[in-house]
PDB file of C-alpha atoms in Angstrom:
ATOM      1  CA  MET A   7       0.000   0.000   0.000  1.00  0.00           C
ATOM      2  CA  ALA A   8       2.817   2.429   0.839  1.00  0.00           C
ATOM      3  CA  ASP A   9       4.378   1.709  -2.562  1.00  0.00           C
ATOM      4  CA  LEU A  10       1.155   2.745  -4.299  1.00  0.00           C
ATOM      5  CA  LYS A  11       1.006   5.984  -2.305  1.00  0.00           C
ATOM      6  CA  ASP A  12       4.624   6.733  -3.266  1.00  0.00           C
ATOM      7  CA  PHE A  13       3.789   5.990  -6.902  1.00  0.00           C
ATOM      8  CA  ALA A  14       0.718   8.248  -6.776  1.00  0.00           C
ATOM      9  CA  GLU A  15       2.809  11.046  -5.256  1.00  0.00           C
ATOM     10  CA  GLN A  16       5.394  10.660  -8.028  1.00  0.00           C
ATOM     11  CA  LEU A  17       2.650  10.915 -10.674  1.00  0.00           C
ATOM     12  CA  VAL A  18       1.143  14.019  -9.110  1.00  0.00           C
ATOM     13  CA  ASN A  19       4.543  15.749  -8.958  1.00  0.00           C
ATOM     14  CA  LEU A  20       5.500  15.148 -12.613  1.00  0.00           C
ATOM     15  CA  THR A  21       6.384  18.181 -14.716  1.00  0.00           C
ATOM     16  CA  VAL A  22       4.585  18.836 -17.992  1.00  0.00           C
ATOM     17  CA  LYS A  23       7.577  17.556 -19.936  1.00  0.00           C
ATOM     18  CA  GLU A  24       7.698  14.367 -17.841  1.00  0.00           C
ATOM     19  CA  VAL A  25       3.948  13.801 -18.355  1.00  0.00           C
ATOM     20  CA  ASN A  26       4.458  14.106 -22.106  1.00  0.00           C
ATOM     21  CA  GLU A  27       7.367  11.636 -21.977  1.00  0.00           C
ATOM     22  CA  LEU A  28       5.243   9.239 -19.906  1.00  0.00           C
ATOM     23  CA  ALA A  29       2.406   9.521 -22.429  1.00  0.00           C
ATOM     24  CA  THR A  30       4.821   8.700 -25.259  1.00  0.00           C
ATOM     25  CA  ILE A  31       6.192   5.670 -23.421  1.00  0.00           C
ATOM     26  CA  LEU A  32       2.696   4.409 -22.592  1.00  0.00           C
ATOM     27  CA  LYS A  33       1.621   4.793 -26.212  1.00  0.00           C
ATOM     28  CA  ASP A  34       4.736   3.348 -27.868  1.00  0.00           C
ATOM     29  CA  GLU A  35       5.524   0.498 -25.499  1.00  0.00           C
ATOM     30  CA  TYR A  36       2.114  -0.449 -24.085  1.00  0.00           C
ATOM     31  CA  GLY A  37      -0.406   0.727 -26.673  1.00  0.00           C
ATOM     32  CA  ILE A  38      -2.154   3.074 -24.229  1.00  0.00           C
ATOM     33  CA  GLU A  39      -3.308   6.277 -25.924  1.00  0.00           C
ATOM     34  CA  PRO A  40      -2.048   9.583 -24.424  1.00  0.00           C
ATOM     35  CA  ALA A  41      -5.588  10.845 -23.762  1.00  0.00           C
ATOM     36  CA  ALA A  42      -6.159   7.871 -21.457  1.00  0.00           C
ATOM     37  CA  ALA A  43      -2.819   8.554 -19.763  1.00  0.00           C
ATOM     38  CA  ALA A  44      -3.736  12.200 -19.167  1.00  0.00           C
ATOM     39  CA  VAL A  45      -7.022  11.128 -17.589  1.00  0.00           C
ATOM     40  CA  ALA A  46      -5.186   8.672 -15.340  1.00  0.00           C
ATOM     41  CA  VAL A  47      -2.680  11.319 -14.260  1.00  0.00           C
ATOM     42  CA  ALA A  48      -5.446  13.872 -13.668  1.00  0.00           C
ATOM     43  CA  ALA A  49      -7.449  11.323 -11.671  1.00  0.00           C
ATOM     44  CA  GLY A  50      -4.379  10.559  -9.580  1.00  0.00           C
ATOM     45  CA  GLY A  51      -3.936  14.264  -8.852  1.00  0.00           C
ATOM     46  CA  ALA A  52      -7.579  14.648  -7.855  1.00  0.00           C
ATOM     47  CA  ALA A  53      -7.428  11.638  -5.539  1.00  0.00           C
ATOM     48  CA  ALA A  54      -4.268  12.867  -3.843  1.00  0.00           C
ATOM     49  CA  GLY A  55      -5.669  16.355  -3.208  1.00  0.00           C
ATOM     50  CA  GLY A  56      -9.080  15.239  -1.928  1.00  0.00           C
ATOM     51  CA  GLY A  57      -8.885  17.197   1.344  1.00  0.00           C
ATOM     52  CA  GLU A  58      -8.867  20.670  -0.206  1.00  0.00           C
ATOM     53  CA  ALA A  59     -11.641  23.233   0.228  1.00  0.00           C
ATOM     54  CA  ALA A  60     -14.504  23.021  -2.231  1.00  0.00           C
ATOM     55  CA  GLU A  61     -14.442  26.800  -2.900  1.00  0.00           C
ATOM     56  CA  GLU A  62     -10.945  26.678  -4.389  1.00  0.00           C
ATOM     57  CA  LYS A  63     -10.911  26.601  -8.178  1.00  0.00           C
ATOM     58  CA  THR A  64      -9.602  23.233  -9.321  1.00  0.00           C
ATOM     59  CA  GLU A  65      -9.875  23.442 -13.108  1.00  0.00           C
ATOM     60  CA  PHE A  66      -8.118  25.997 -15.253  1.00  0.00           C
ATOM     61  CA  ASP A  67      -8.042  26.871 -18.942  1.00  0.00           C
ATOM     62  CA  VAL A  68      -4.695  27.727 -20.518  1.00  0.00           C
ATOM     63  CA  ILE A  69      -5.276  30.518 -23.045  1.00  0.00           C
ATOM     64  CA  LEU A  70      -2.619  31.528 -25.577  1.00  0.00           C
ATOM     65  CA  LYS A  71      -2.989  35.296 -25.924  1.00  0.00           C
ATOM     66  CA  ALA A  72      -0.172  35.834 -28.464  1.00  0.00           C
ATOM     67  CA  ALA A  73       2.706  33.861 -29.943  1.00  0.00           C
ATOM     68  CA  GLY A  74       5.252  36.578 -29.253  1.00  0.00           C
ATOM     69  CA  GLY A  75       8.470  36.979 -31.190  1.00  0.00           C
ATOM     70  CA  SER A  76       9.281  33.293 -31.546  1.00  0.00           C
ATOM     71  CA  LYS A  77       6.198  31.930 -33.289  1.00  0.00           C
ATOM     72  CA  LEU A  78       7.888  28.782 -34.632  1.00  0.00           C
ATOM     73  CA  ALA A  79       9.083  27.745 -31.170  1.00  0.00           C
ATOM     74  CA  VAL A  80       5.596  28.338 -29.764  1.00  0.00           C
ATOM     75  CA  VAL A  81       3.969  26.279 -32.551  1.00  0.00           C
ATOM     76  CA  LYS A  82       6.385  23.396 -31.886  1.00  0.00           C
ATOM     77  CA  LEU A  83       5.721  23.570 -28.148  1.00  0.00           C
ATOM     78  CA  VAL A  84       1.936  23.699 -28.619  1.00  0.00           C
ATOM     79  CA  LYS A  85       2.230  20.654 -30.905  1.00  0.00           C
ATOM     80  CA  GLU A  86       4.240  18.796 -28.250  1.00  0.00           C
ATOM     81  CA  LEU A  87       2.035  19.792 -25.304  1.00  0.00           C
ATOM     82  CA  THR A  88      -1.309  19.070 -26.960  1.00  0.00           C
ATOM     83  CA  GLY A  89      -0.449  16.081 -29.137  1.00  0.00           C
ATOM     84  CA  LEU A  90      -1.930  17.866 -32.157  1.00  0.00           C
ATOM     85  CA  GLY A  91      -0.501  17.728 -35.632  1.00  0.00           C
ATOM     86  CA  LEU A  92       1.674  20.551 -36.911  1.00  0.00           C
ATOM     87  CA  LYS A  93      -1.147  22.101 -38.967  1.00  0.00           C
ATOM     88  CA  GLU A  94      -3.574  22.064 -36.025  1.00  0.00           C
ATOM     89  CA  ALA A  95      -0.968  23.487 -33.625  1.00  0.00           C
ATOM     90  CA  LYS A  96      -0.144  26.262 -36.106  1.00  0.00           C
ATOM     91  CA  GLY A  97      -3.863  26.991 -36.432  1.00  0.00           C
ATOM     92  CA  LEU A  98      -4.201  27.360 -32.645  1.00  0.00           C
ATOM     93  CA  VAL A  99      -1.245  29.751 -32.529  1.00  0.00           C
ATOM     94  CA  ASP A 100      -2.458  31.741 -35.561  1.00  0.00           C
ATOM     95  CA  ASP A 101      -5.955  32.067 -34.061  1.00  0.00           C
ATOM     96  CA  ALA A 102      -4.694  33.451 -30.731  1.00  0.00           C
ATOM     97  CA  PRO A 103      -6.231  34.149 -28.350  1.00  0.00           C
ATOM     98  CA  SER A 104      -7.185  30.477 -28.204  1.00  0.00           C
ATOM     99  CA  ALA A 105      -7.476  27.756 -25.583  1.00  0.00           C
ATOM    100  CA  ILE A 106      -4.489  25.407 -25.540  1.00  0.00           C
ATOM    101  CA  LYS A 107      -5.894  23.132 -22.815  1.00  0.00           C
ATOM    102  CA  GLU A 108      -9.125  23.336 -20.853  1.00  0.00           C
ATOM    103  CA  GLY A 109     -10.132  21.952 -17.479  1.00  0.00           C
ATOM    104  CA  VAL A 110      -6.612  21.099 -16.268  1.00  0.00           C
ATOM    105  CA  SER A 111      -5.290  21.142 -12.716  1.00  0.00           C
ATOM    106  CA  LYS A 112      -3.627  24.241 -11.293  1.00  0.00           C
ATOM    107  CA  ASP A 113      -0.170  22.615 -11.315  1.00  0.00           C
ATOM    108  CA  GLU A 114      -0.509  21.448 -14.922  1.00  0.00           C
ATOM    109  CA  ALA A 115      -1.864  24.844 -15.998  1.00  0.00           C
ATOM    110  CA  GLU A 116       1.021  26.678 -14.333  1.00  0.00           C
ATOM    111  CA  GLY A 117       3.511  24.248 -15.900  1.00  0.00           C
ATOM    112  CA  LEU A 118       2.016  24.793 -19.343  1.00  0.00           C
ATOM    113  CA  LYS A 119       2.019  28.556 -18.811  1.00  0.00           C
ATOM    114  CA  SER A 120       5.681  28.652 -17.775  1.00  0.00           C
ATOM    115  CA  SER A 121       6.727  26.414 -20.685  1.00  0.00           C
ATOM    116  CA  LEU A 122       4.888  28.573 -23.187  1.00  0.00           C
ATOM    117  CA  GLU A 123       6.224  31.801 -21.678  1.00  0.00           C
ATOM    118  CA  GLU A 124       9.774  30.441 -21.870  1.00  0.00           C
ATOM    119  CA  ALA A 125       9.171  29.914 -25.581  1.00  0.00           C
ATOM    120  CA  GLY A 126       8.118  33.574 -25.865  1.00  0.00           C
ATOM    121  CA  ALA A 127       4.309  33.305 -25.828  1.00  0.00           C
ATOM    122  CA  GLU A 128       1.854  35.427 -23.851  1.00  0.00           C
ATOM    123  CA  VAL A 129      -0.368  33.100 -21.782  1.00  0.00           C
ATOM    124  CA  GLU A 130      -3.329  33.584 -19.464  1.00  0.00           C
ATOM    125  CA  LEU A 131      -4.926  31.173 -16.997  1.00  0.00           C
ATOM    126  CA  LYS A 132      -8.696  31.317 -16.538  1.00  0.00           C
TER     127      LYS A 132
END
């Protein structure tokens, strides 16, 4: 039982990049689609934080306000973070402001925001 709690804690504390790597491994080696992996990780995060106040906002939308000066880097990052194809990722960036991810946890939203800002994008959490 303690091993499962340790494992759950490790899942909850993964960075966005590590979650993406985990999704790739699950898909390539075990045939589990990334969408199912994201749900499992999100469910693990919800179960671990069950004692928090109900008034606190638990789901956030990551909104790309502008691509900034490095549009190509932002398009590549959006493609990586969302699992979309290059054309779809470019469309999201071109149509800014647009939602990159919706209904994600606070930690995931902040991780996405910092990654996108490092690439030069303007990002807002709602």
